CSV table of C-alpha atoms and ligand atoms in Angstrom, one decimal:
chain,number,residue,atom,x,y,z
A,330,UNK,CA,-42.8,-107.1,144.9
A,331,UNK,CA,-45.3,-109.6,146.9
A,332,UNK,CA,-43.9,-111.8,149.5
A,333,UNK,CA,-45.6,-115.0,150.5
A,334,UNK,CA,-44.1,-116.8,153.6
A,335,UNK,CA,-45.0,-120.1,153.9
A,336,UNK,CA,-45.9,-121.0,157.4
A,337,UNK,CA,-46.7,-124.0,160.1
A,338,UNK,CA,-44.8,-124.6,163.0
A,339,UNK,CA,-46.0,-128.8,162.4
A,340,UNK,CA,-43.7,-130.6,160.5
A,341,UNK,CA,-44.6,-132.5,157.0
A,342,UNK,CA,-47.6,-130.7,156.1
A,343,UNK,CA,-46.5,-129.1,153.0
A,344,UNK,CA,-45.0,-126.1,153.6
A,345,UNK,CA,-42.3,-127.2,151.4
A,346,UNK,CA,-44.1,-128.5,148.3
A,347,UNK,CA,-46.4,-125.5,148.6
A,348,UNK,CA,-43.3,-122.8,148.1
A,349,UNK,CA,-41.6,-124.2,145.5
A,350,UNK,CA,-45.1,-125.2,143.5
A,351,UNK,CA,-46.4,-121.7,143.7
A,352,UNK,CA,-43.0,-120.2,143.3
A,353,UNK,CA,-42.8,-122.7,140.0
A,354,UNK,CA,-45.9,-121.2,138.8
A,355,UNK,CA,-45.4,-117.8,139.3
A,356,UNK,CA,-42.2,-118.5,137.3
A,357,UNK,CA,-44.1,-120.3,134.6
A,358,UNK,CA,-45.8,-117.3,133.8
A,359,UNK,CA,-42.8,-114.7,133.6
A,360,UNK,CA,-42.4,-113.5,137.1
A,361,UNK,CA,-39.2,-113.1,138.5
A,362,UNK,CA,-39.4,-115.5,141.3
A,363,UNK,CA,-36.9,-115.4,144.7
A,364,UNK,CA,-37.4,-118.4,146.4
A,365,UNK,CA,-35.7,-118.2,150.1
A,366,UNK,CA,-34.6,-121.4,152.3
A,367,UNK,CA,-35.1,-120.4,155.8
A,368,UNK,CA,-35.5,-124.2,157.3
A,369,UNK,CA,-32.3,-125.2,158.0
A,370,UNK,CA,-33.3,-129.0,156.6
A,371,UNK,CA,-33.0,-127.6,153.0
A,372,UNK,CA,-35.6,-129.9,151.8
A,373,UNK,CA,-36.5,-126.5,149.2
A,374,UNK,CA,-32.9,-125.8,148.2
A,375,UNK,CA,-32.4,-129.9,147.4
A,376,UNK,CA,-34.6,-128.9,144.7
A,377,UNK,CA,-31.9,-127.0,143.4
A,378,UNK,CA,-29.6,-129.4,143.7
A,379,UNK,CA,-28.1,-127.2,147.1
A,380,UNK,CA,-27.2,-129.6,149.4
A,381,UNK,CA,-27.3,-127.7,153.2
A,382,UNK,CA,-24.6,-129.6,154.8
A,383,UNK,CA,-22.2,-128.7,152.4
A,384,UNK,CA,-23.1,-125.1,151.6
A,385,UNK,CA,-21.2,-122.3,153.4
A,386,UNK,CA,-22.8,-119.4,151.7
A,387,UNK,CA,-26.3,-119.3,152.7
A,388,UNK,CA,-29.1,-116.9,154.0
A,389,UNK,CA,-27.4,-117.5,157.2
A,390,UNK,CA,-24.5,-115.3,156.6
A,391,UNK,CA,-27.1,-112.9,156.1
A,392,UNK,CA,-28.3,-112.9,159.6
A,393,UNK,CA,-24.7,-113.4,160.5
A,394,UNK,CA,-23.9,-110.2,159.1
A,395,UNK,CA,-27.2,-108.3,160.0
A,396,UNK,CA,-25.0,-105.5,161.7
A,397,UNK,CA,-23.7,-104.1,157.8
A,398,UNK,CA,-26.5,-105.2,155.7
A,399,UNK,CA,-26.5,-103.5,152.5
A,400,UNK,CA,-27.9,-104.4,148.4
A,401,UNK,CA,-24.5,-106.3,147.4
A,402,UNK,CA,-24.5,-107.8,150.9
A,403,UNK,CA,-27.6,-109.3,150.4
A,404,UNK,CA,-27.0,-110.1,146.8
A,405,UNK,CA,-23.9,-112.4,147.2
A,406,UNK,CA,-25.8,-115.1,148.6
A,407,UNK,CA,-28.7,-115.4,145.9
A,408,UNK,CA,-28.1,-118.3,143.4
A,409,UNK,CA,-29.1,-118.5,139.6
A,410,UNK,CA,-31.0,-122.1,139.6
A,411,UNK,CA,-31.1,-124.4,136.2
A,412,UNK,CA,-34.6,-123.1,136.2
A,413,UNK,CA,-36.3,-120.0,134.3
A,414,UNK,CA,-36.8,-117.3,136.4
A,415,UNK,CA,-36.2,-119.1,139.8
A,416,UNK,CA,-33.5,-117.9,142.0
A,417,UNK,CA,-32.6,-119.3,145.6
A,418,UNK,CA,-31.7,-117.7,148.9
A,419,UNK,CA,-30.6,-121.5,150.2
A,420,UNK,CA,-30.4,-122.5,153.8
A,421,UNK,CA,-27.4,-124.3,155.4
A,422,UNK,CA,-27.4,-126.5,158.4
A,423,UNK,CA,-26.4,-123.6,160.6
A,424,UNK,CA,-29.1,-121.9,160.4
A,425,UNK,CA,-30.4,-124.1,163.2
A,426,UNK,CA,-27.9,-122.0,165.5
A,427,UNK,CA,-29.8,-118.8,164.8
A,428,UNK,CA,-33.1,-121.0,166.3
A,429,UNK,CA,-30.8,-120.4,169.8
A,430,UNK,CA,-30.5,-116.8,169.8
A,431,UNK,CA,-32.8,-113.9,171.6
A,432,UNK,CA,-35.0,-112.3,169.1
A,433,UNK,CA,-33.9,-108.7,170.5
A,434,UNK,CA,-31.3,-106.4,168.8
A,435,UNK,CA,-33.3,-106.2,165.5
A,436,UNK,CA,-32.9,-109.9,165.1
A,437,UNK,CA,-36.7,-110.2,163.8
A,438,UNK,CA,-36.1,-108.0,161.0
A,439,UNK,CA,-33.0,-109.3,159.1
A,440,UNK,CA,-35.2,-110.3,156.2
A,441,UNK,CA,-37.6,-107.8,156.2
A,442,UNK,CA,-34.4,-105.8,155.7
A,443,UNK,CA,-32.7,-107.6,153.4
A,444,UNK,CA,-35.5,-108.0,151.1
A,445,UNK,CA,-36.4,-104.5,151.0
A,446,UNK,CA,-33.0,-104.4,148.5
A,447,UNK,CA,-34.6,-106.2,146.4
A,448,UNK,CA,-37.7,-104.5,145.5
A,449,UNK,CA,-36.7,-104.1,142.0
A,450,UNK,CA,-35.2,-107.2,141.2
A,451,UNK,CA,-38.1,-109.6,141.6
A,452,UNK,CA,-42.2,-109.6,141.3
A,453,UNK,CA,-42.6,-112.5,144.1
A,454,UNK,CA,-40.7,-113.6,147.1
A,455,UNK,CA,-41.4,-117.3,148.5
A,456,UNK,CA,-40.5,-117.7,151.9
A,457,UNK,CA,-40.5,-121.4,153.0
A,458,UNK,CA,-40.1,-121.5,157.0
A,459,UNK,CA,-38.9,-124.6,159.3
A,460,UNK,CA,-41.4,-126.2,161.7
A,461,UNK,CA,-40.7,-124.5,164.6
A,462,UNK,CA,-42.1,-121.2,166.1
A,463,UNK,CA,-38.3,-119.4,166.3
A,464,UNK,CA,-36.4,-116.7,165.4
A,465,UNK,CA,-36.8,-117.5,161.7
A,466,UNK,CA,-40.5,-117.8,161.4
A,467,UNK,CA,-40.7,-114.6,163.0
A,468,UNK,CA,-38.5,-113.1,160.1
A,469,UNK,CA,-40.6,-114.9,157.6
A,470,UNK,CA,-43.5,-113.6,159.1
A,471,UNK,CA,-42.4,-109.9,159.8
A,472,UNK,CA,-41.1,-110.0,156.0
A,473,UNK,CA,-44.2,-111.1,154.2
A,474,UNK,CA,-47.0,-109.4,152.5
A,475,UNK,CA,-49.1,-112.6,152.6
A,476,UNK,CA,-48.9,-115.5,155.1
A,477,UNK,CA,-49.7,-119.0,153.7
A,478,UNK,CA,-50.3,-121.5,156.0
A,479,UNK,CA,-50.8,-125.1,155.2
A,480,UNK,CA,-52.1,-127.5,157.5
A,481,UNK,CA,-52.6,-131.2,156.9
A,482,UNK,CA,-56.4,-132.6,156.6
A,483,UNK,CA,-55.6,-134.5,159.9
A,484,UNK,CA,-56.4,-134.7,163.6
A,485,UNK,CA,-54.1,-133.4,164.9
A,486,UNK,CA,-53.8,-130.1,162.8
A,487,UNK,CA,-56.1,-127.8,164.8
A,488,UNK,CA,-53.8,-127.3,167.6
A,489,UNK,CA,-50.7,-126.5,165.8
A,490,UNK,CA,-53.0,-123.8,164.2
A,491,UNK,CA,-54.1,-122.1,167.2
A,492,UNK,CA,-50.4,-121.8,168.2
A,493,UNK,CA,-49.5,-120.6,164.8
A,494,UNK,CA,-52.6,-118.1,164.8
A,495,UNK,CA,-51.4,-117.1,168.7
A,496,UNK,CA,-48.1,-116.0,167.5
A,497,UNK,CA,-49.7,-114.1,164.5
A,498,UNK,CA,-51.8,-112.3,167.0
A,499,UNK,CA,-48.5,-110.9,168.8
A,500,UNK,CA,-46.9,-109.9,165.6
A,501,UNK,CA,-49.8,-108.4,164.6
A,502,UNK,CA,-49.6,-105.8,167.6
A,503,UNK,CA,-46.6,-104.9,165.9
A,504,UNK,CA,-47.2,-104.3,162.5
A,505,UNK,CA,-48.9,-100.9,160.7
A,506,UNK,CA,-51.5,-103.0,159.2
A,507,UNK,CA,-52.7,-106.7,159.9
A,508,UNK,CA,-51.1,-109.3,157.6
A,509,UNK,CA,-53.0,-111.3,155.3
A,510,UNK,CA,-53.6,-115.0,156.0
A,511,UNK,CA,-55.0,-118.2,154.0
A,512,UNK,CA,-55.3,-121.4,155.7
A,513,UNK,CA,-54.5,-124.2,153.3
A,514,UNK,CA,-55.7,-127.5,153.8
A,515,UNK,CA,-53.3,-130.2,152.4
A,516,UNK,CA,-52.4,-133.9,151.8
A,517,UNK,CA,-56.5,-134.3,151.8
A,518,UNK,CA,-57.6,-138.2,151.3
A,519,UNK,CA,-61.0,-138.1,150.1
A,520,UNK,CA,-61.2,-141.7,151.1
A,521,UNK,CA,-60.3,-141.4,154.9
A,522,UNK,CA,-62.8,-140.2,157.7
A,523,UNK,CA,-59.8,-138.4,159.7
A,524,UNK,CA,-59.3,-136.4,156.3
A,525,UNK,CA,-63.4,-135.4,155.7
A,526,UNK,CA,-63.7,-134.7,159.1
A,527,UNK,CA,-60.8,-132.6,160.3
A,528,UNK,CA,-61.6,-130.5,157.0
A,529,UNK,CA,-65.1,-129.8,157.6
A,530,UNK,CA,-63.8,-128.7,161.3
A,531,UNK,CA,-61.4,-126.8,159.8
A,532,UNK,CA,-64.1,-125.1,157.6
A,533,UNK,CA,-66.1,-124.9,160.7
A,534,UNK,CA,-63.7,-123.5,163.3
A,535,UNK,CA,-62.2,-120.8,160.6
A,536,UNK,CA,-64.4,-119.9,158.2
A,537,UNK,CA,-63.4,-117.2,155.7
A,538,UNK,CA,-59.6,-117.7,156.8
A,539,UNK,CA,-59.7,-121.1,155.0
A,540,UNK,CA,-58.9,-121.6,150.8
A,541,UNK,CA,-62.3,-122.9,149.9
A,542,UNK,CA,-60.3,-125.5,147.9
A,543,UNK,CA,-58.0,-128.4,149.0
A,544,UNK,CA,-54.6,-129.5,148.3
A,545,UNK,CA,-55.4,-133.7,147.6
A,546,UNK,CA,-52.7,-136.4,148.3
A,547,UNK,CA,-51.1,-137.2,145.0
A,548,UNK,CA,-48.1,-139.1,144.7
A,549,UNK,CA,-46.8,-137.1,141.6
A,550,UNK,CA,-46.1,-134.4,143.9
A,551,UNK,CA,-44.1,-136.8,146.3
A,552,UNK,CA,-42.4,-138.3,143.3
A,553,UNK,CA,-41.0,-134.6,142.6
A,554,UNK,CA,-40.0,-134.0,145.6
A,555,UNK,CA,-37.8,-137.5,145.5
A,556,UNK,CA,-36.3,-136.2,141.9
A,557,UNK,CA,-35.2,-132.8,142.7
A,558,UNK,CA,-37.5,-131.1,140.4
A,559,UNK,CA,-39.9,-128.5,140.5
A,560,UNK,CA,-43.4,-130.3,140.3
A,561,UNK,CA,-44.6,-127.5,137.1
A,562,UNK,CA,-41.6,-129.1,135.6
A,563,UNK,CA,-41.7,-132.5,136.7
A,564,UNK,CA,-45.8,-133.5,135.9
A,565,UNK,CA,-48.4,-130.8,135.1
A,566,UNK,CA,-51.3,-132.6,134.9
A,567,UNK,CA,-52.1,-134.0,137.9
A,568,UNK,CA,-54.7,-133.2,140.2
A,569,UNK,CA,-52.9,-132.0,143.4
A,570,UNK,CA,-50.4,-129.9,140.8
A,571,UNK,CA,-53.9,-128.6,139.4
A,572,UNK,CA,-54.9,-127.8,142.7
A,573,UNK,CA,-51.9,-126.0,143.3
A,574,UNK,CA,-52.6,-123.6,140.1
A,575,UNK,CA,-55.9,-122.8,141.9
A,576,UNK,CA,-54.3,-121.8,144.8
A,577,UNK,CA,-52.3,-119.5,143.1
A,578,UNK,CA,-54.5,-117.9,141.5
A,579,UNK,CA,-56.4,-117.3,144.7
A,580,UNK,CA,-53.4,-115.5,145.9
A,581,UNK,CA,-51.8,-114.2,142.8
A,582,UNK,CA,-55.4,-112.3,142.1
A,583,UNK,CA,-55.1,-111.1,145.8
A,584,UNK,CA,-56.7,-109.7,148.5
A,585,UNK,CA,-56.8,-113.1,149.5
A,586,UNK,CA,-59.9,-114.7,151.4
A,587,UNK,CA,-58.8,-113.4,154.8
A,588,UNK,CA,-57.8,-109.9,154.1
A,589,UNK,CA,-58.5,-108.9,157.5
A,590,UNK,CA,-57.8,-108.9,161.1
A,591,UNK,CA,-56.4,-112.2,162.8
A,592,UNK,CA,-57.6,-114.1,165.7
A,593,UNK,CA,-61.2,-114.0,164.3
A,594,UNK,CA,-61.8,-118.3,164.4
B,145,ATP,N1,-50.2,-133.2,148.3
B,145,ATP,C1,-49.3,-134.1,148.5
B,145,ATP,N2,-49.4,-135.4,148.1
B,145,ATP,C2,-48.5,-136.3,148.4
B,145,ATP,N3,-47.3,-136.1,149.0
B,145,ATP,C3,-47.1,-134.8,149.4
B,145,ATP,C4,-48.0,-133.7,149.2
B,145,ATP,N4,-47.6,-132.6,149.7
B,145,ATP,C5,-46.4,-132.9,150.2
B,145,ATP,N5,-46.1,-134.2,150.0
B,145,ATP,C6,-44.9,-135.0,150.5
B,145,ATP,O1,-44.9,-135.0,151.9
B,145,ATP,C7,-43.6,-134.8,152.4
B,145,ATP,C8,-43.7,-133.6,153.3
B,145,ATP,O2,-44.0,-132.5,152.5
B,145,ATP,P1,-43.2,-131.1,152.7
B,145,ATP,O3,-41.7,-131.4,152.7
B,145,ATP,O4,-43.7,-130.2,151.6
B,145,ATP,O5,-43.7,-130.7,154.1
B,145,ATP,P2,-43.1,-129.6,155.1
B,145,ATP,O6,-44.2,-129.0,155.8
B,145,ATP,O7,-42.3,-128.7,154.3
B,145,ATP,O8,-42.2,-130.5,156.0
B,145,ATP,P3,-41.1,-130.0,157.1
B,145,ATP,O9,-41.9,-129.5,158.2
B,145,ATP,O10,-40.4,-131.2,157.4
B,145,ATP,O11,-40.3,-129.0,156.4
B,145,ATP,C9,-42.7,-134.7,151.2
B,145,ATP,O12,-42.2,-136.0,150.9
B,145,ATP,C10,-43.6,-134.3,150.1
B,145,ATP,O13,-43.1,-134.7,148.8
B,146,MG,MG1,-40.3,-128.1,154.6
């Protein structure tokens, strides 16, 4: 079973839209797909039709019973979705309480733990995160085999991704081997300077790290997003959808890129 978490403490930058493409994909082609809500937003189980505010069972009662975790535990709160092979841990609004607590007393590895029941039952695990360096990402993070991070073709993008990268560096001190990351760069407007020229920096400042392709801006994916549907079902053809098929293969036909230490940039 591969687990991707999908990663960026900065909000809007296609976190989000990456998960549930890739996941889509994977699911296209037969895998058994396991798509898990951690931002307590929802915007990933509202393609579902889950709405967070009115959910009770969610992912969150996971962490709420970390203490007795166990397969059939873990299993209650995964949903069937209309969709092929797509299943949904979804989030609920009070997961944002968990963002309050202390990390100690195994809180970090609730996922990683949970997951670990589930080895049989799916090929590929999609972990979309919330925009904030918290308790969750760090179970996102701790959980994954793979660590997407997307970050937006924009000014302003480089510093959330030293912080993101810090944090990494932490966990890392934690973990048997170094995780895998790909930098992502997304919502790429060929026809804006801020877009060409925080993606050559990007390229620049983090080399190897980065997906030597780019997610573009295309409205098709927005459009989705404002129907409900998974973009592979909602319009194939487009180029950021295509765009998205490349990524996926770059990380379906792993080792990814950056298979190597972090904090290299
Ligand atoms: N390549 C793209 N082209 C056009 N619109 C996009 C693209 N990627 C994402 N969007 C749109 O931008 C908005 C933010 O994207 P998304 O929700 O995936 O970001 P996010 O990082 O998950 O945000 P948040 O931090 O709030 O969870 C959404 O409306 C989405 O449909
Ligand atoms: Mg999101």
């Amino acid at each position: 079973m591969q687990i991707l978490t999908v990663a960026n403490q900065k909000g809007g930058v296609g976190k989000t839209t990456t998960s549930v493409t890739l996941g889509g994909i994977a699911a296209a082609e037969g895998q058994r797909v396991l798509l898990v809500d951690l931002d307590p937003h929802g915007s990933l189980s509202c393609y579902f039709g889950k709405d967070p505010d009115r959910l009770t069972e969610s992912v969150y009662r996971i962490f709420e019973q970390r203490k007795t975790l166990s397969r059939a535990l873990v299993q209650q709160y995964i949903l069937p979705t209309a969709y092929k092979n797509m299943a949904l841990l979804p989030a609920s609004t009070a997961l944002a309480t968990l963002e309050r607590q202390a990390i100690g007393d195994g809180m970090g590895l609730v996922l990683h733990r949970s997951l670990l029941f589930l080895q049989q039952q799916f090929d590929l695990v999609v972990i979309d995160c919330p925009p904030q360096l918290g308790v969750l990402m760090v179970n996102a993070i701790a959980a994954c085999s793979q660590l997407i991070i997307p970050v937006q073709t924009e000014f302003l993008a480089i510093k959330g991704l030293e912080r993101i990268l810090h944090t990494l560096t932490m966990m890392n001190k934690t973990r048997a081997r170094p995780l895998q990351y790909l930098i992502v760069p997304t919502l790429y407007d060929r026809r804006t300077q801020a877009s060409v020229t925080s993606l050559r920096t990007i390229r620049n400042n983090y080399g190897d790290y980065v997906w030597p392709g780019k997610i573009p801006i295309d409205t098709r994916l927005r459009d989705a997003s404002k129907a409900g549907v998974p973009p592979h079902l909602f319009d194939d053809t487009t180029r950021g959808f295509q765009a998205y098929q490349s990524l996926y293969r770059s990380v379906d036909q792993a080792p990814l890129t950056a298979a190597c230490n972090i904090g290299g940039a």
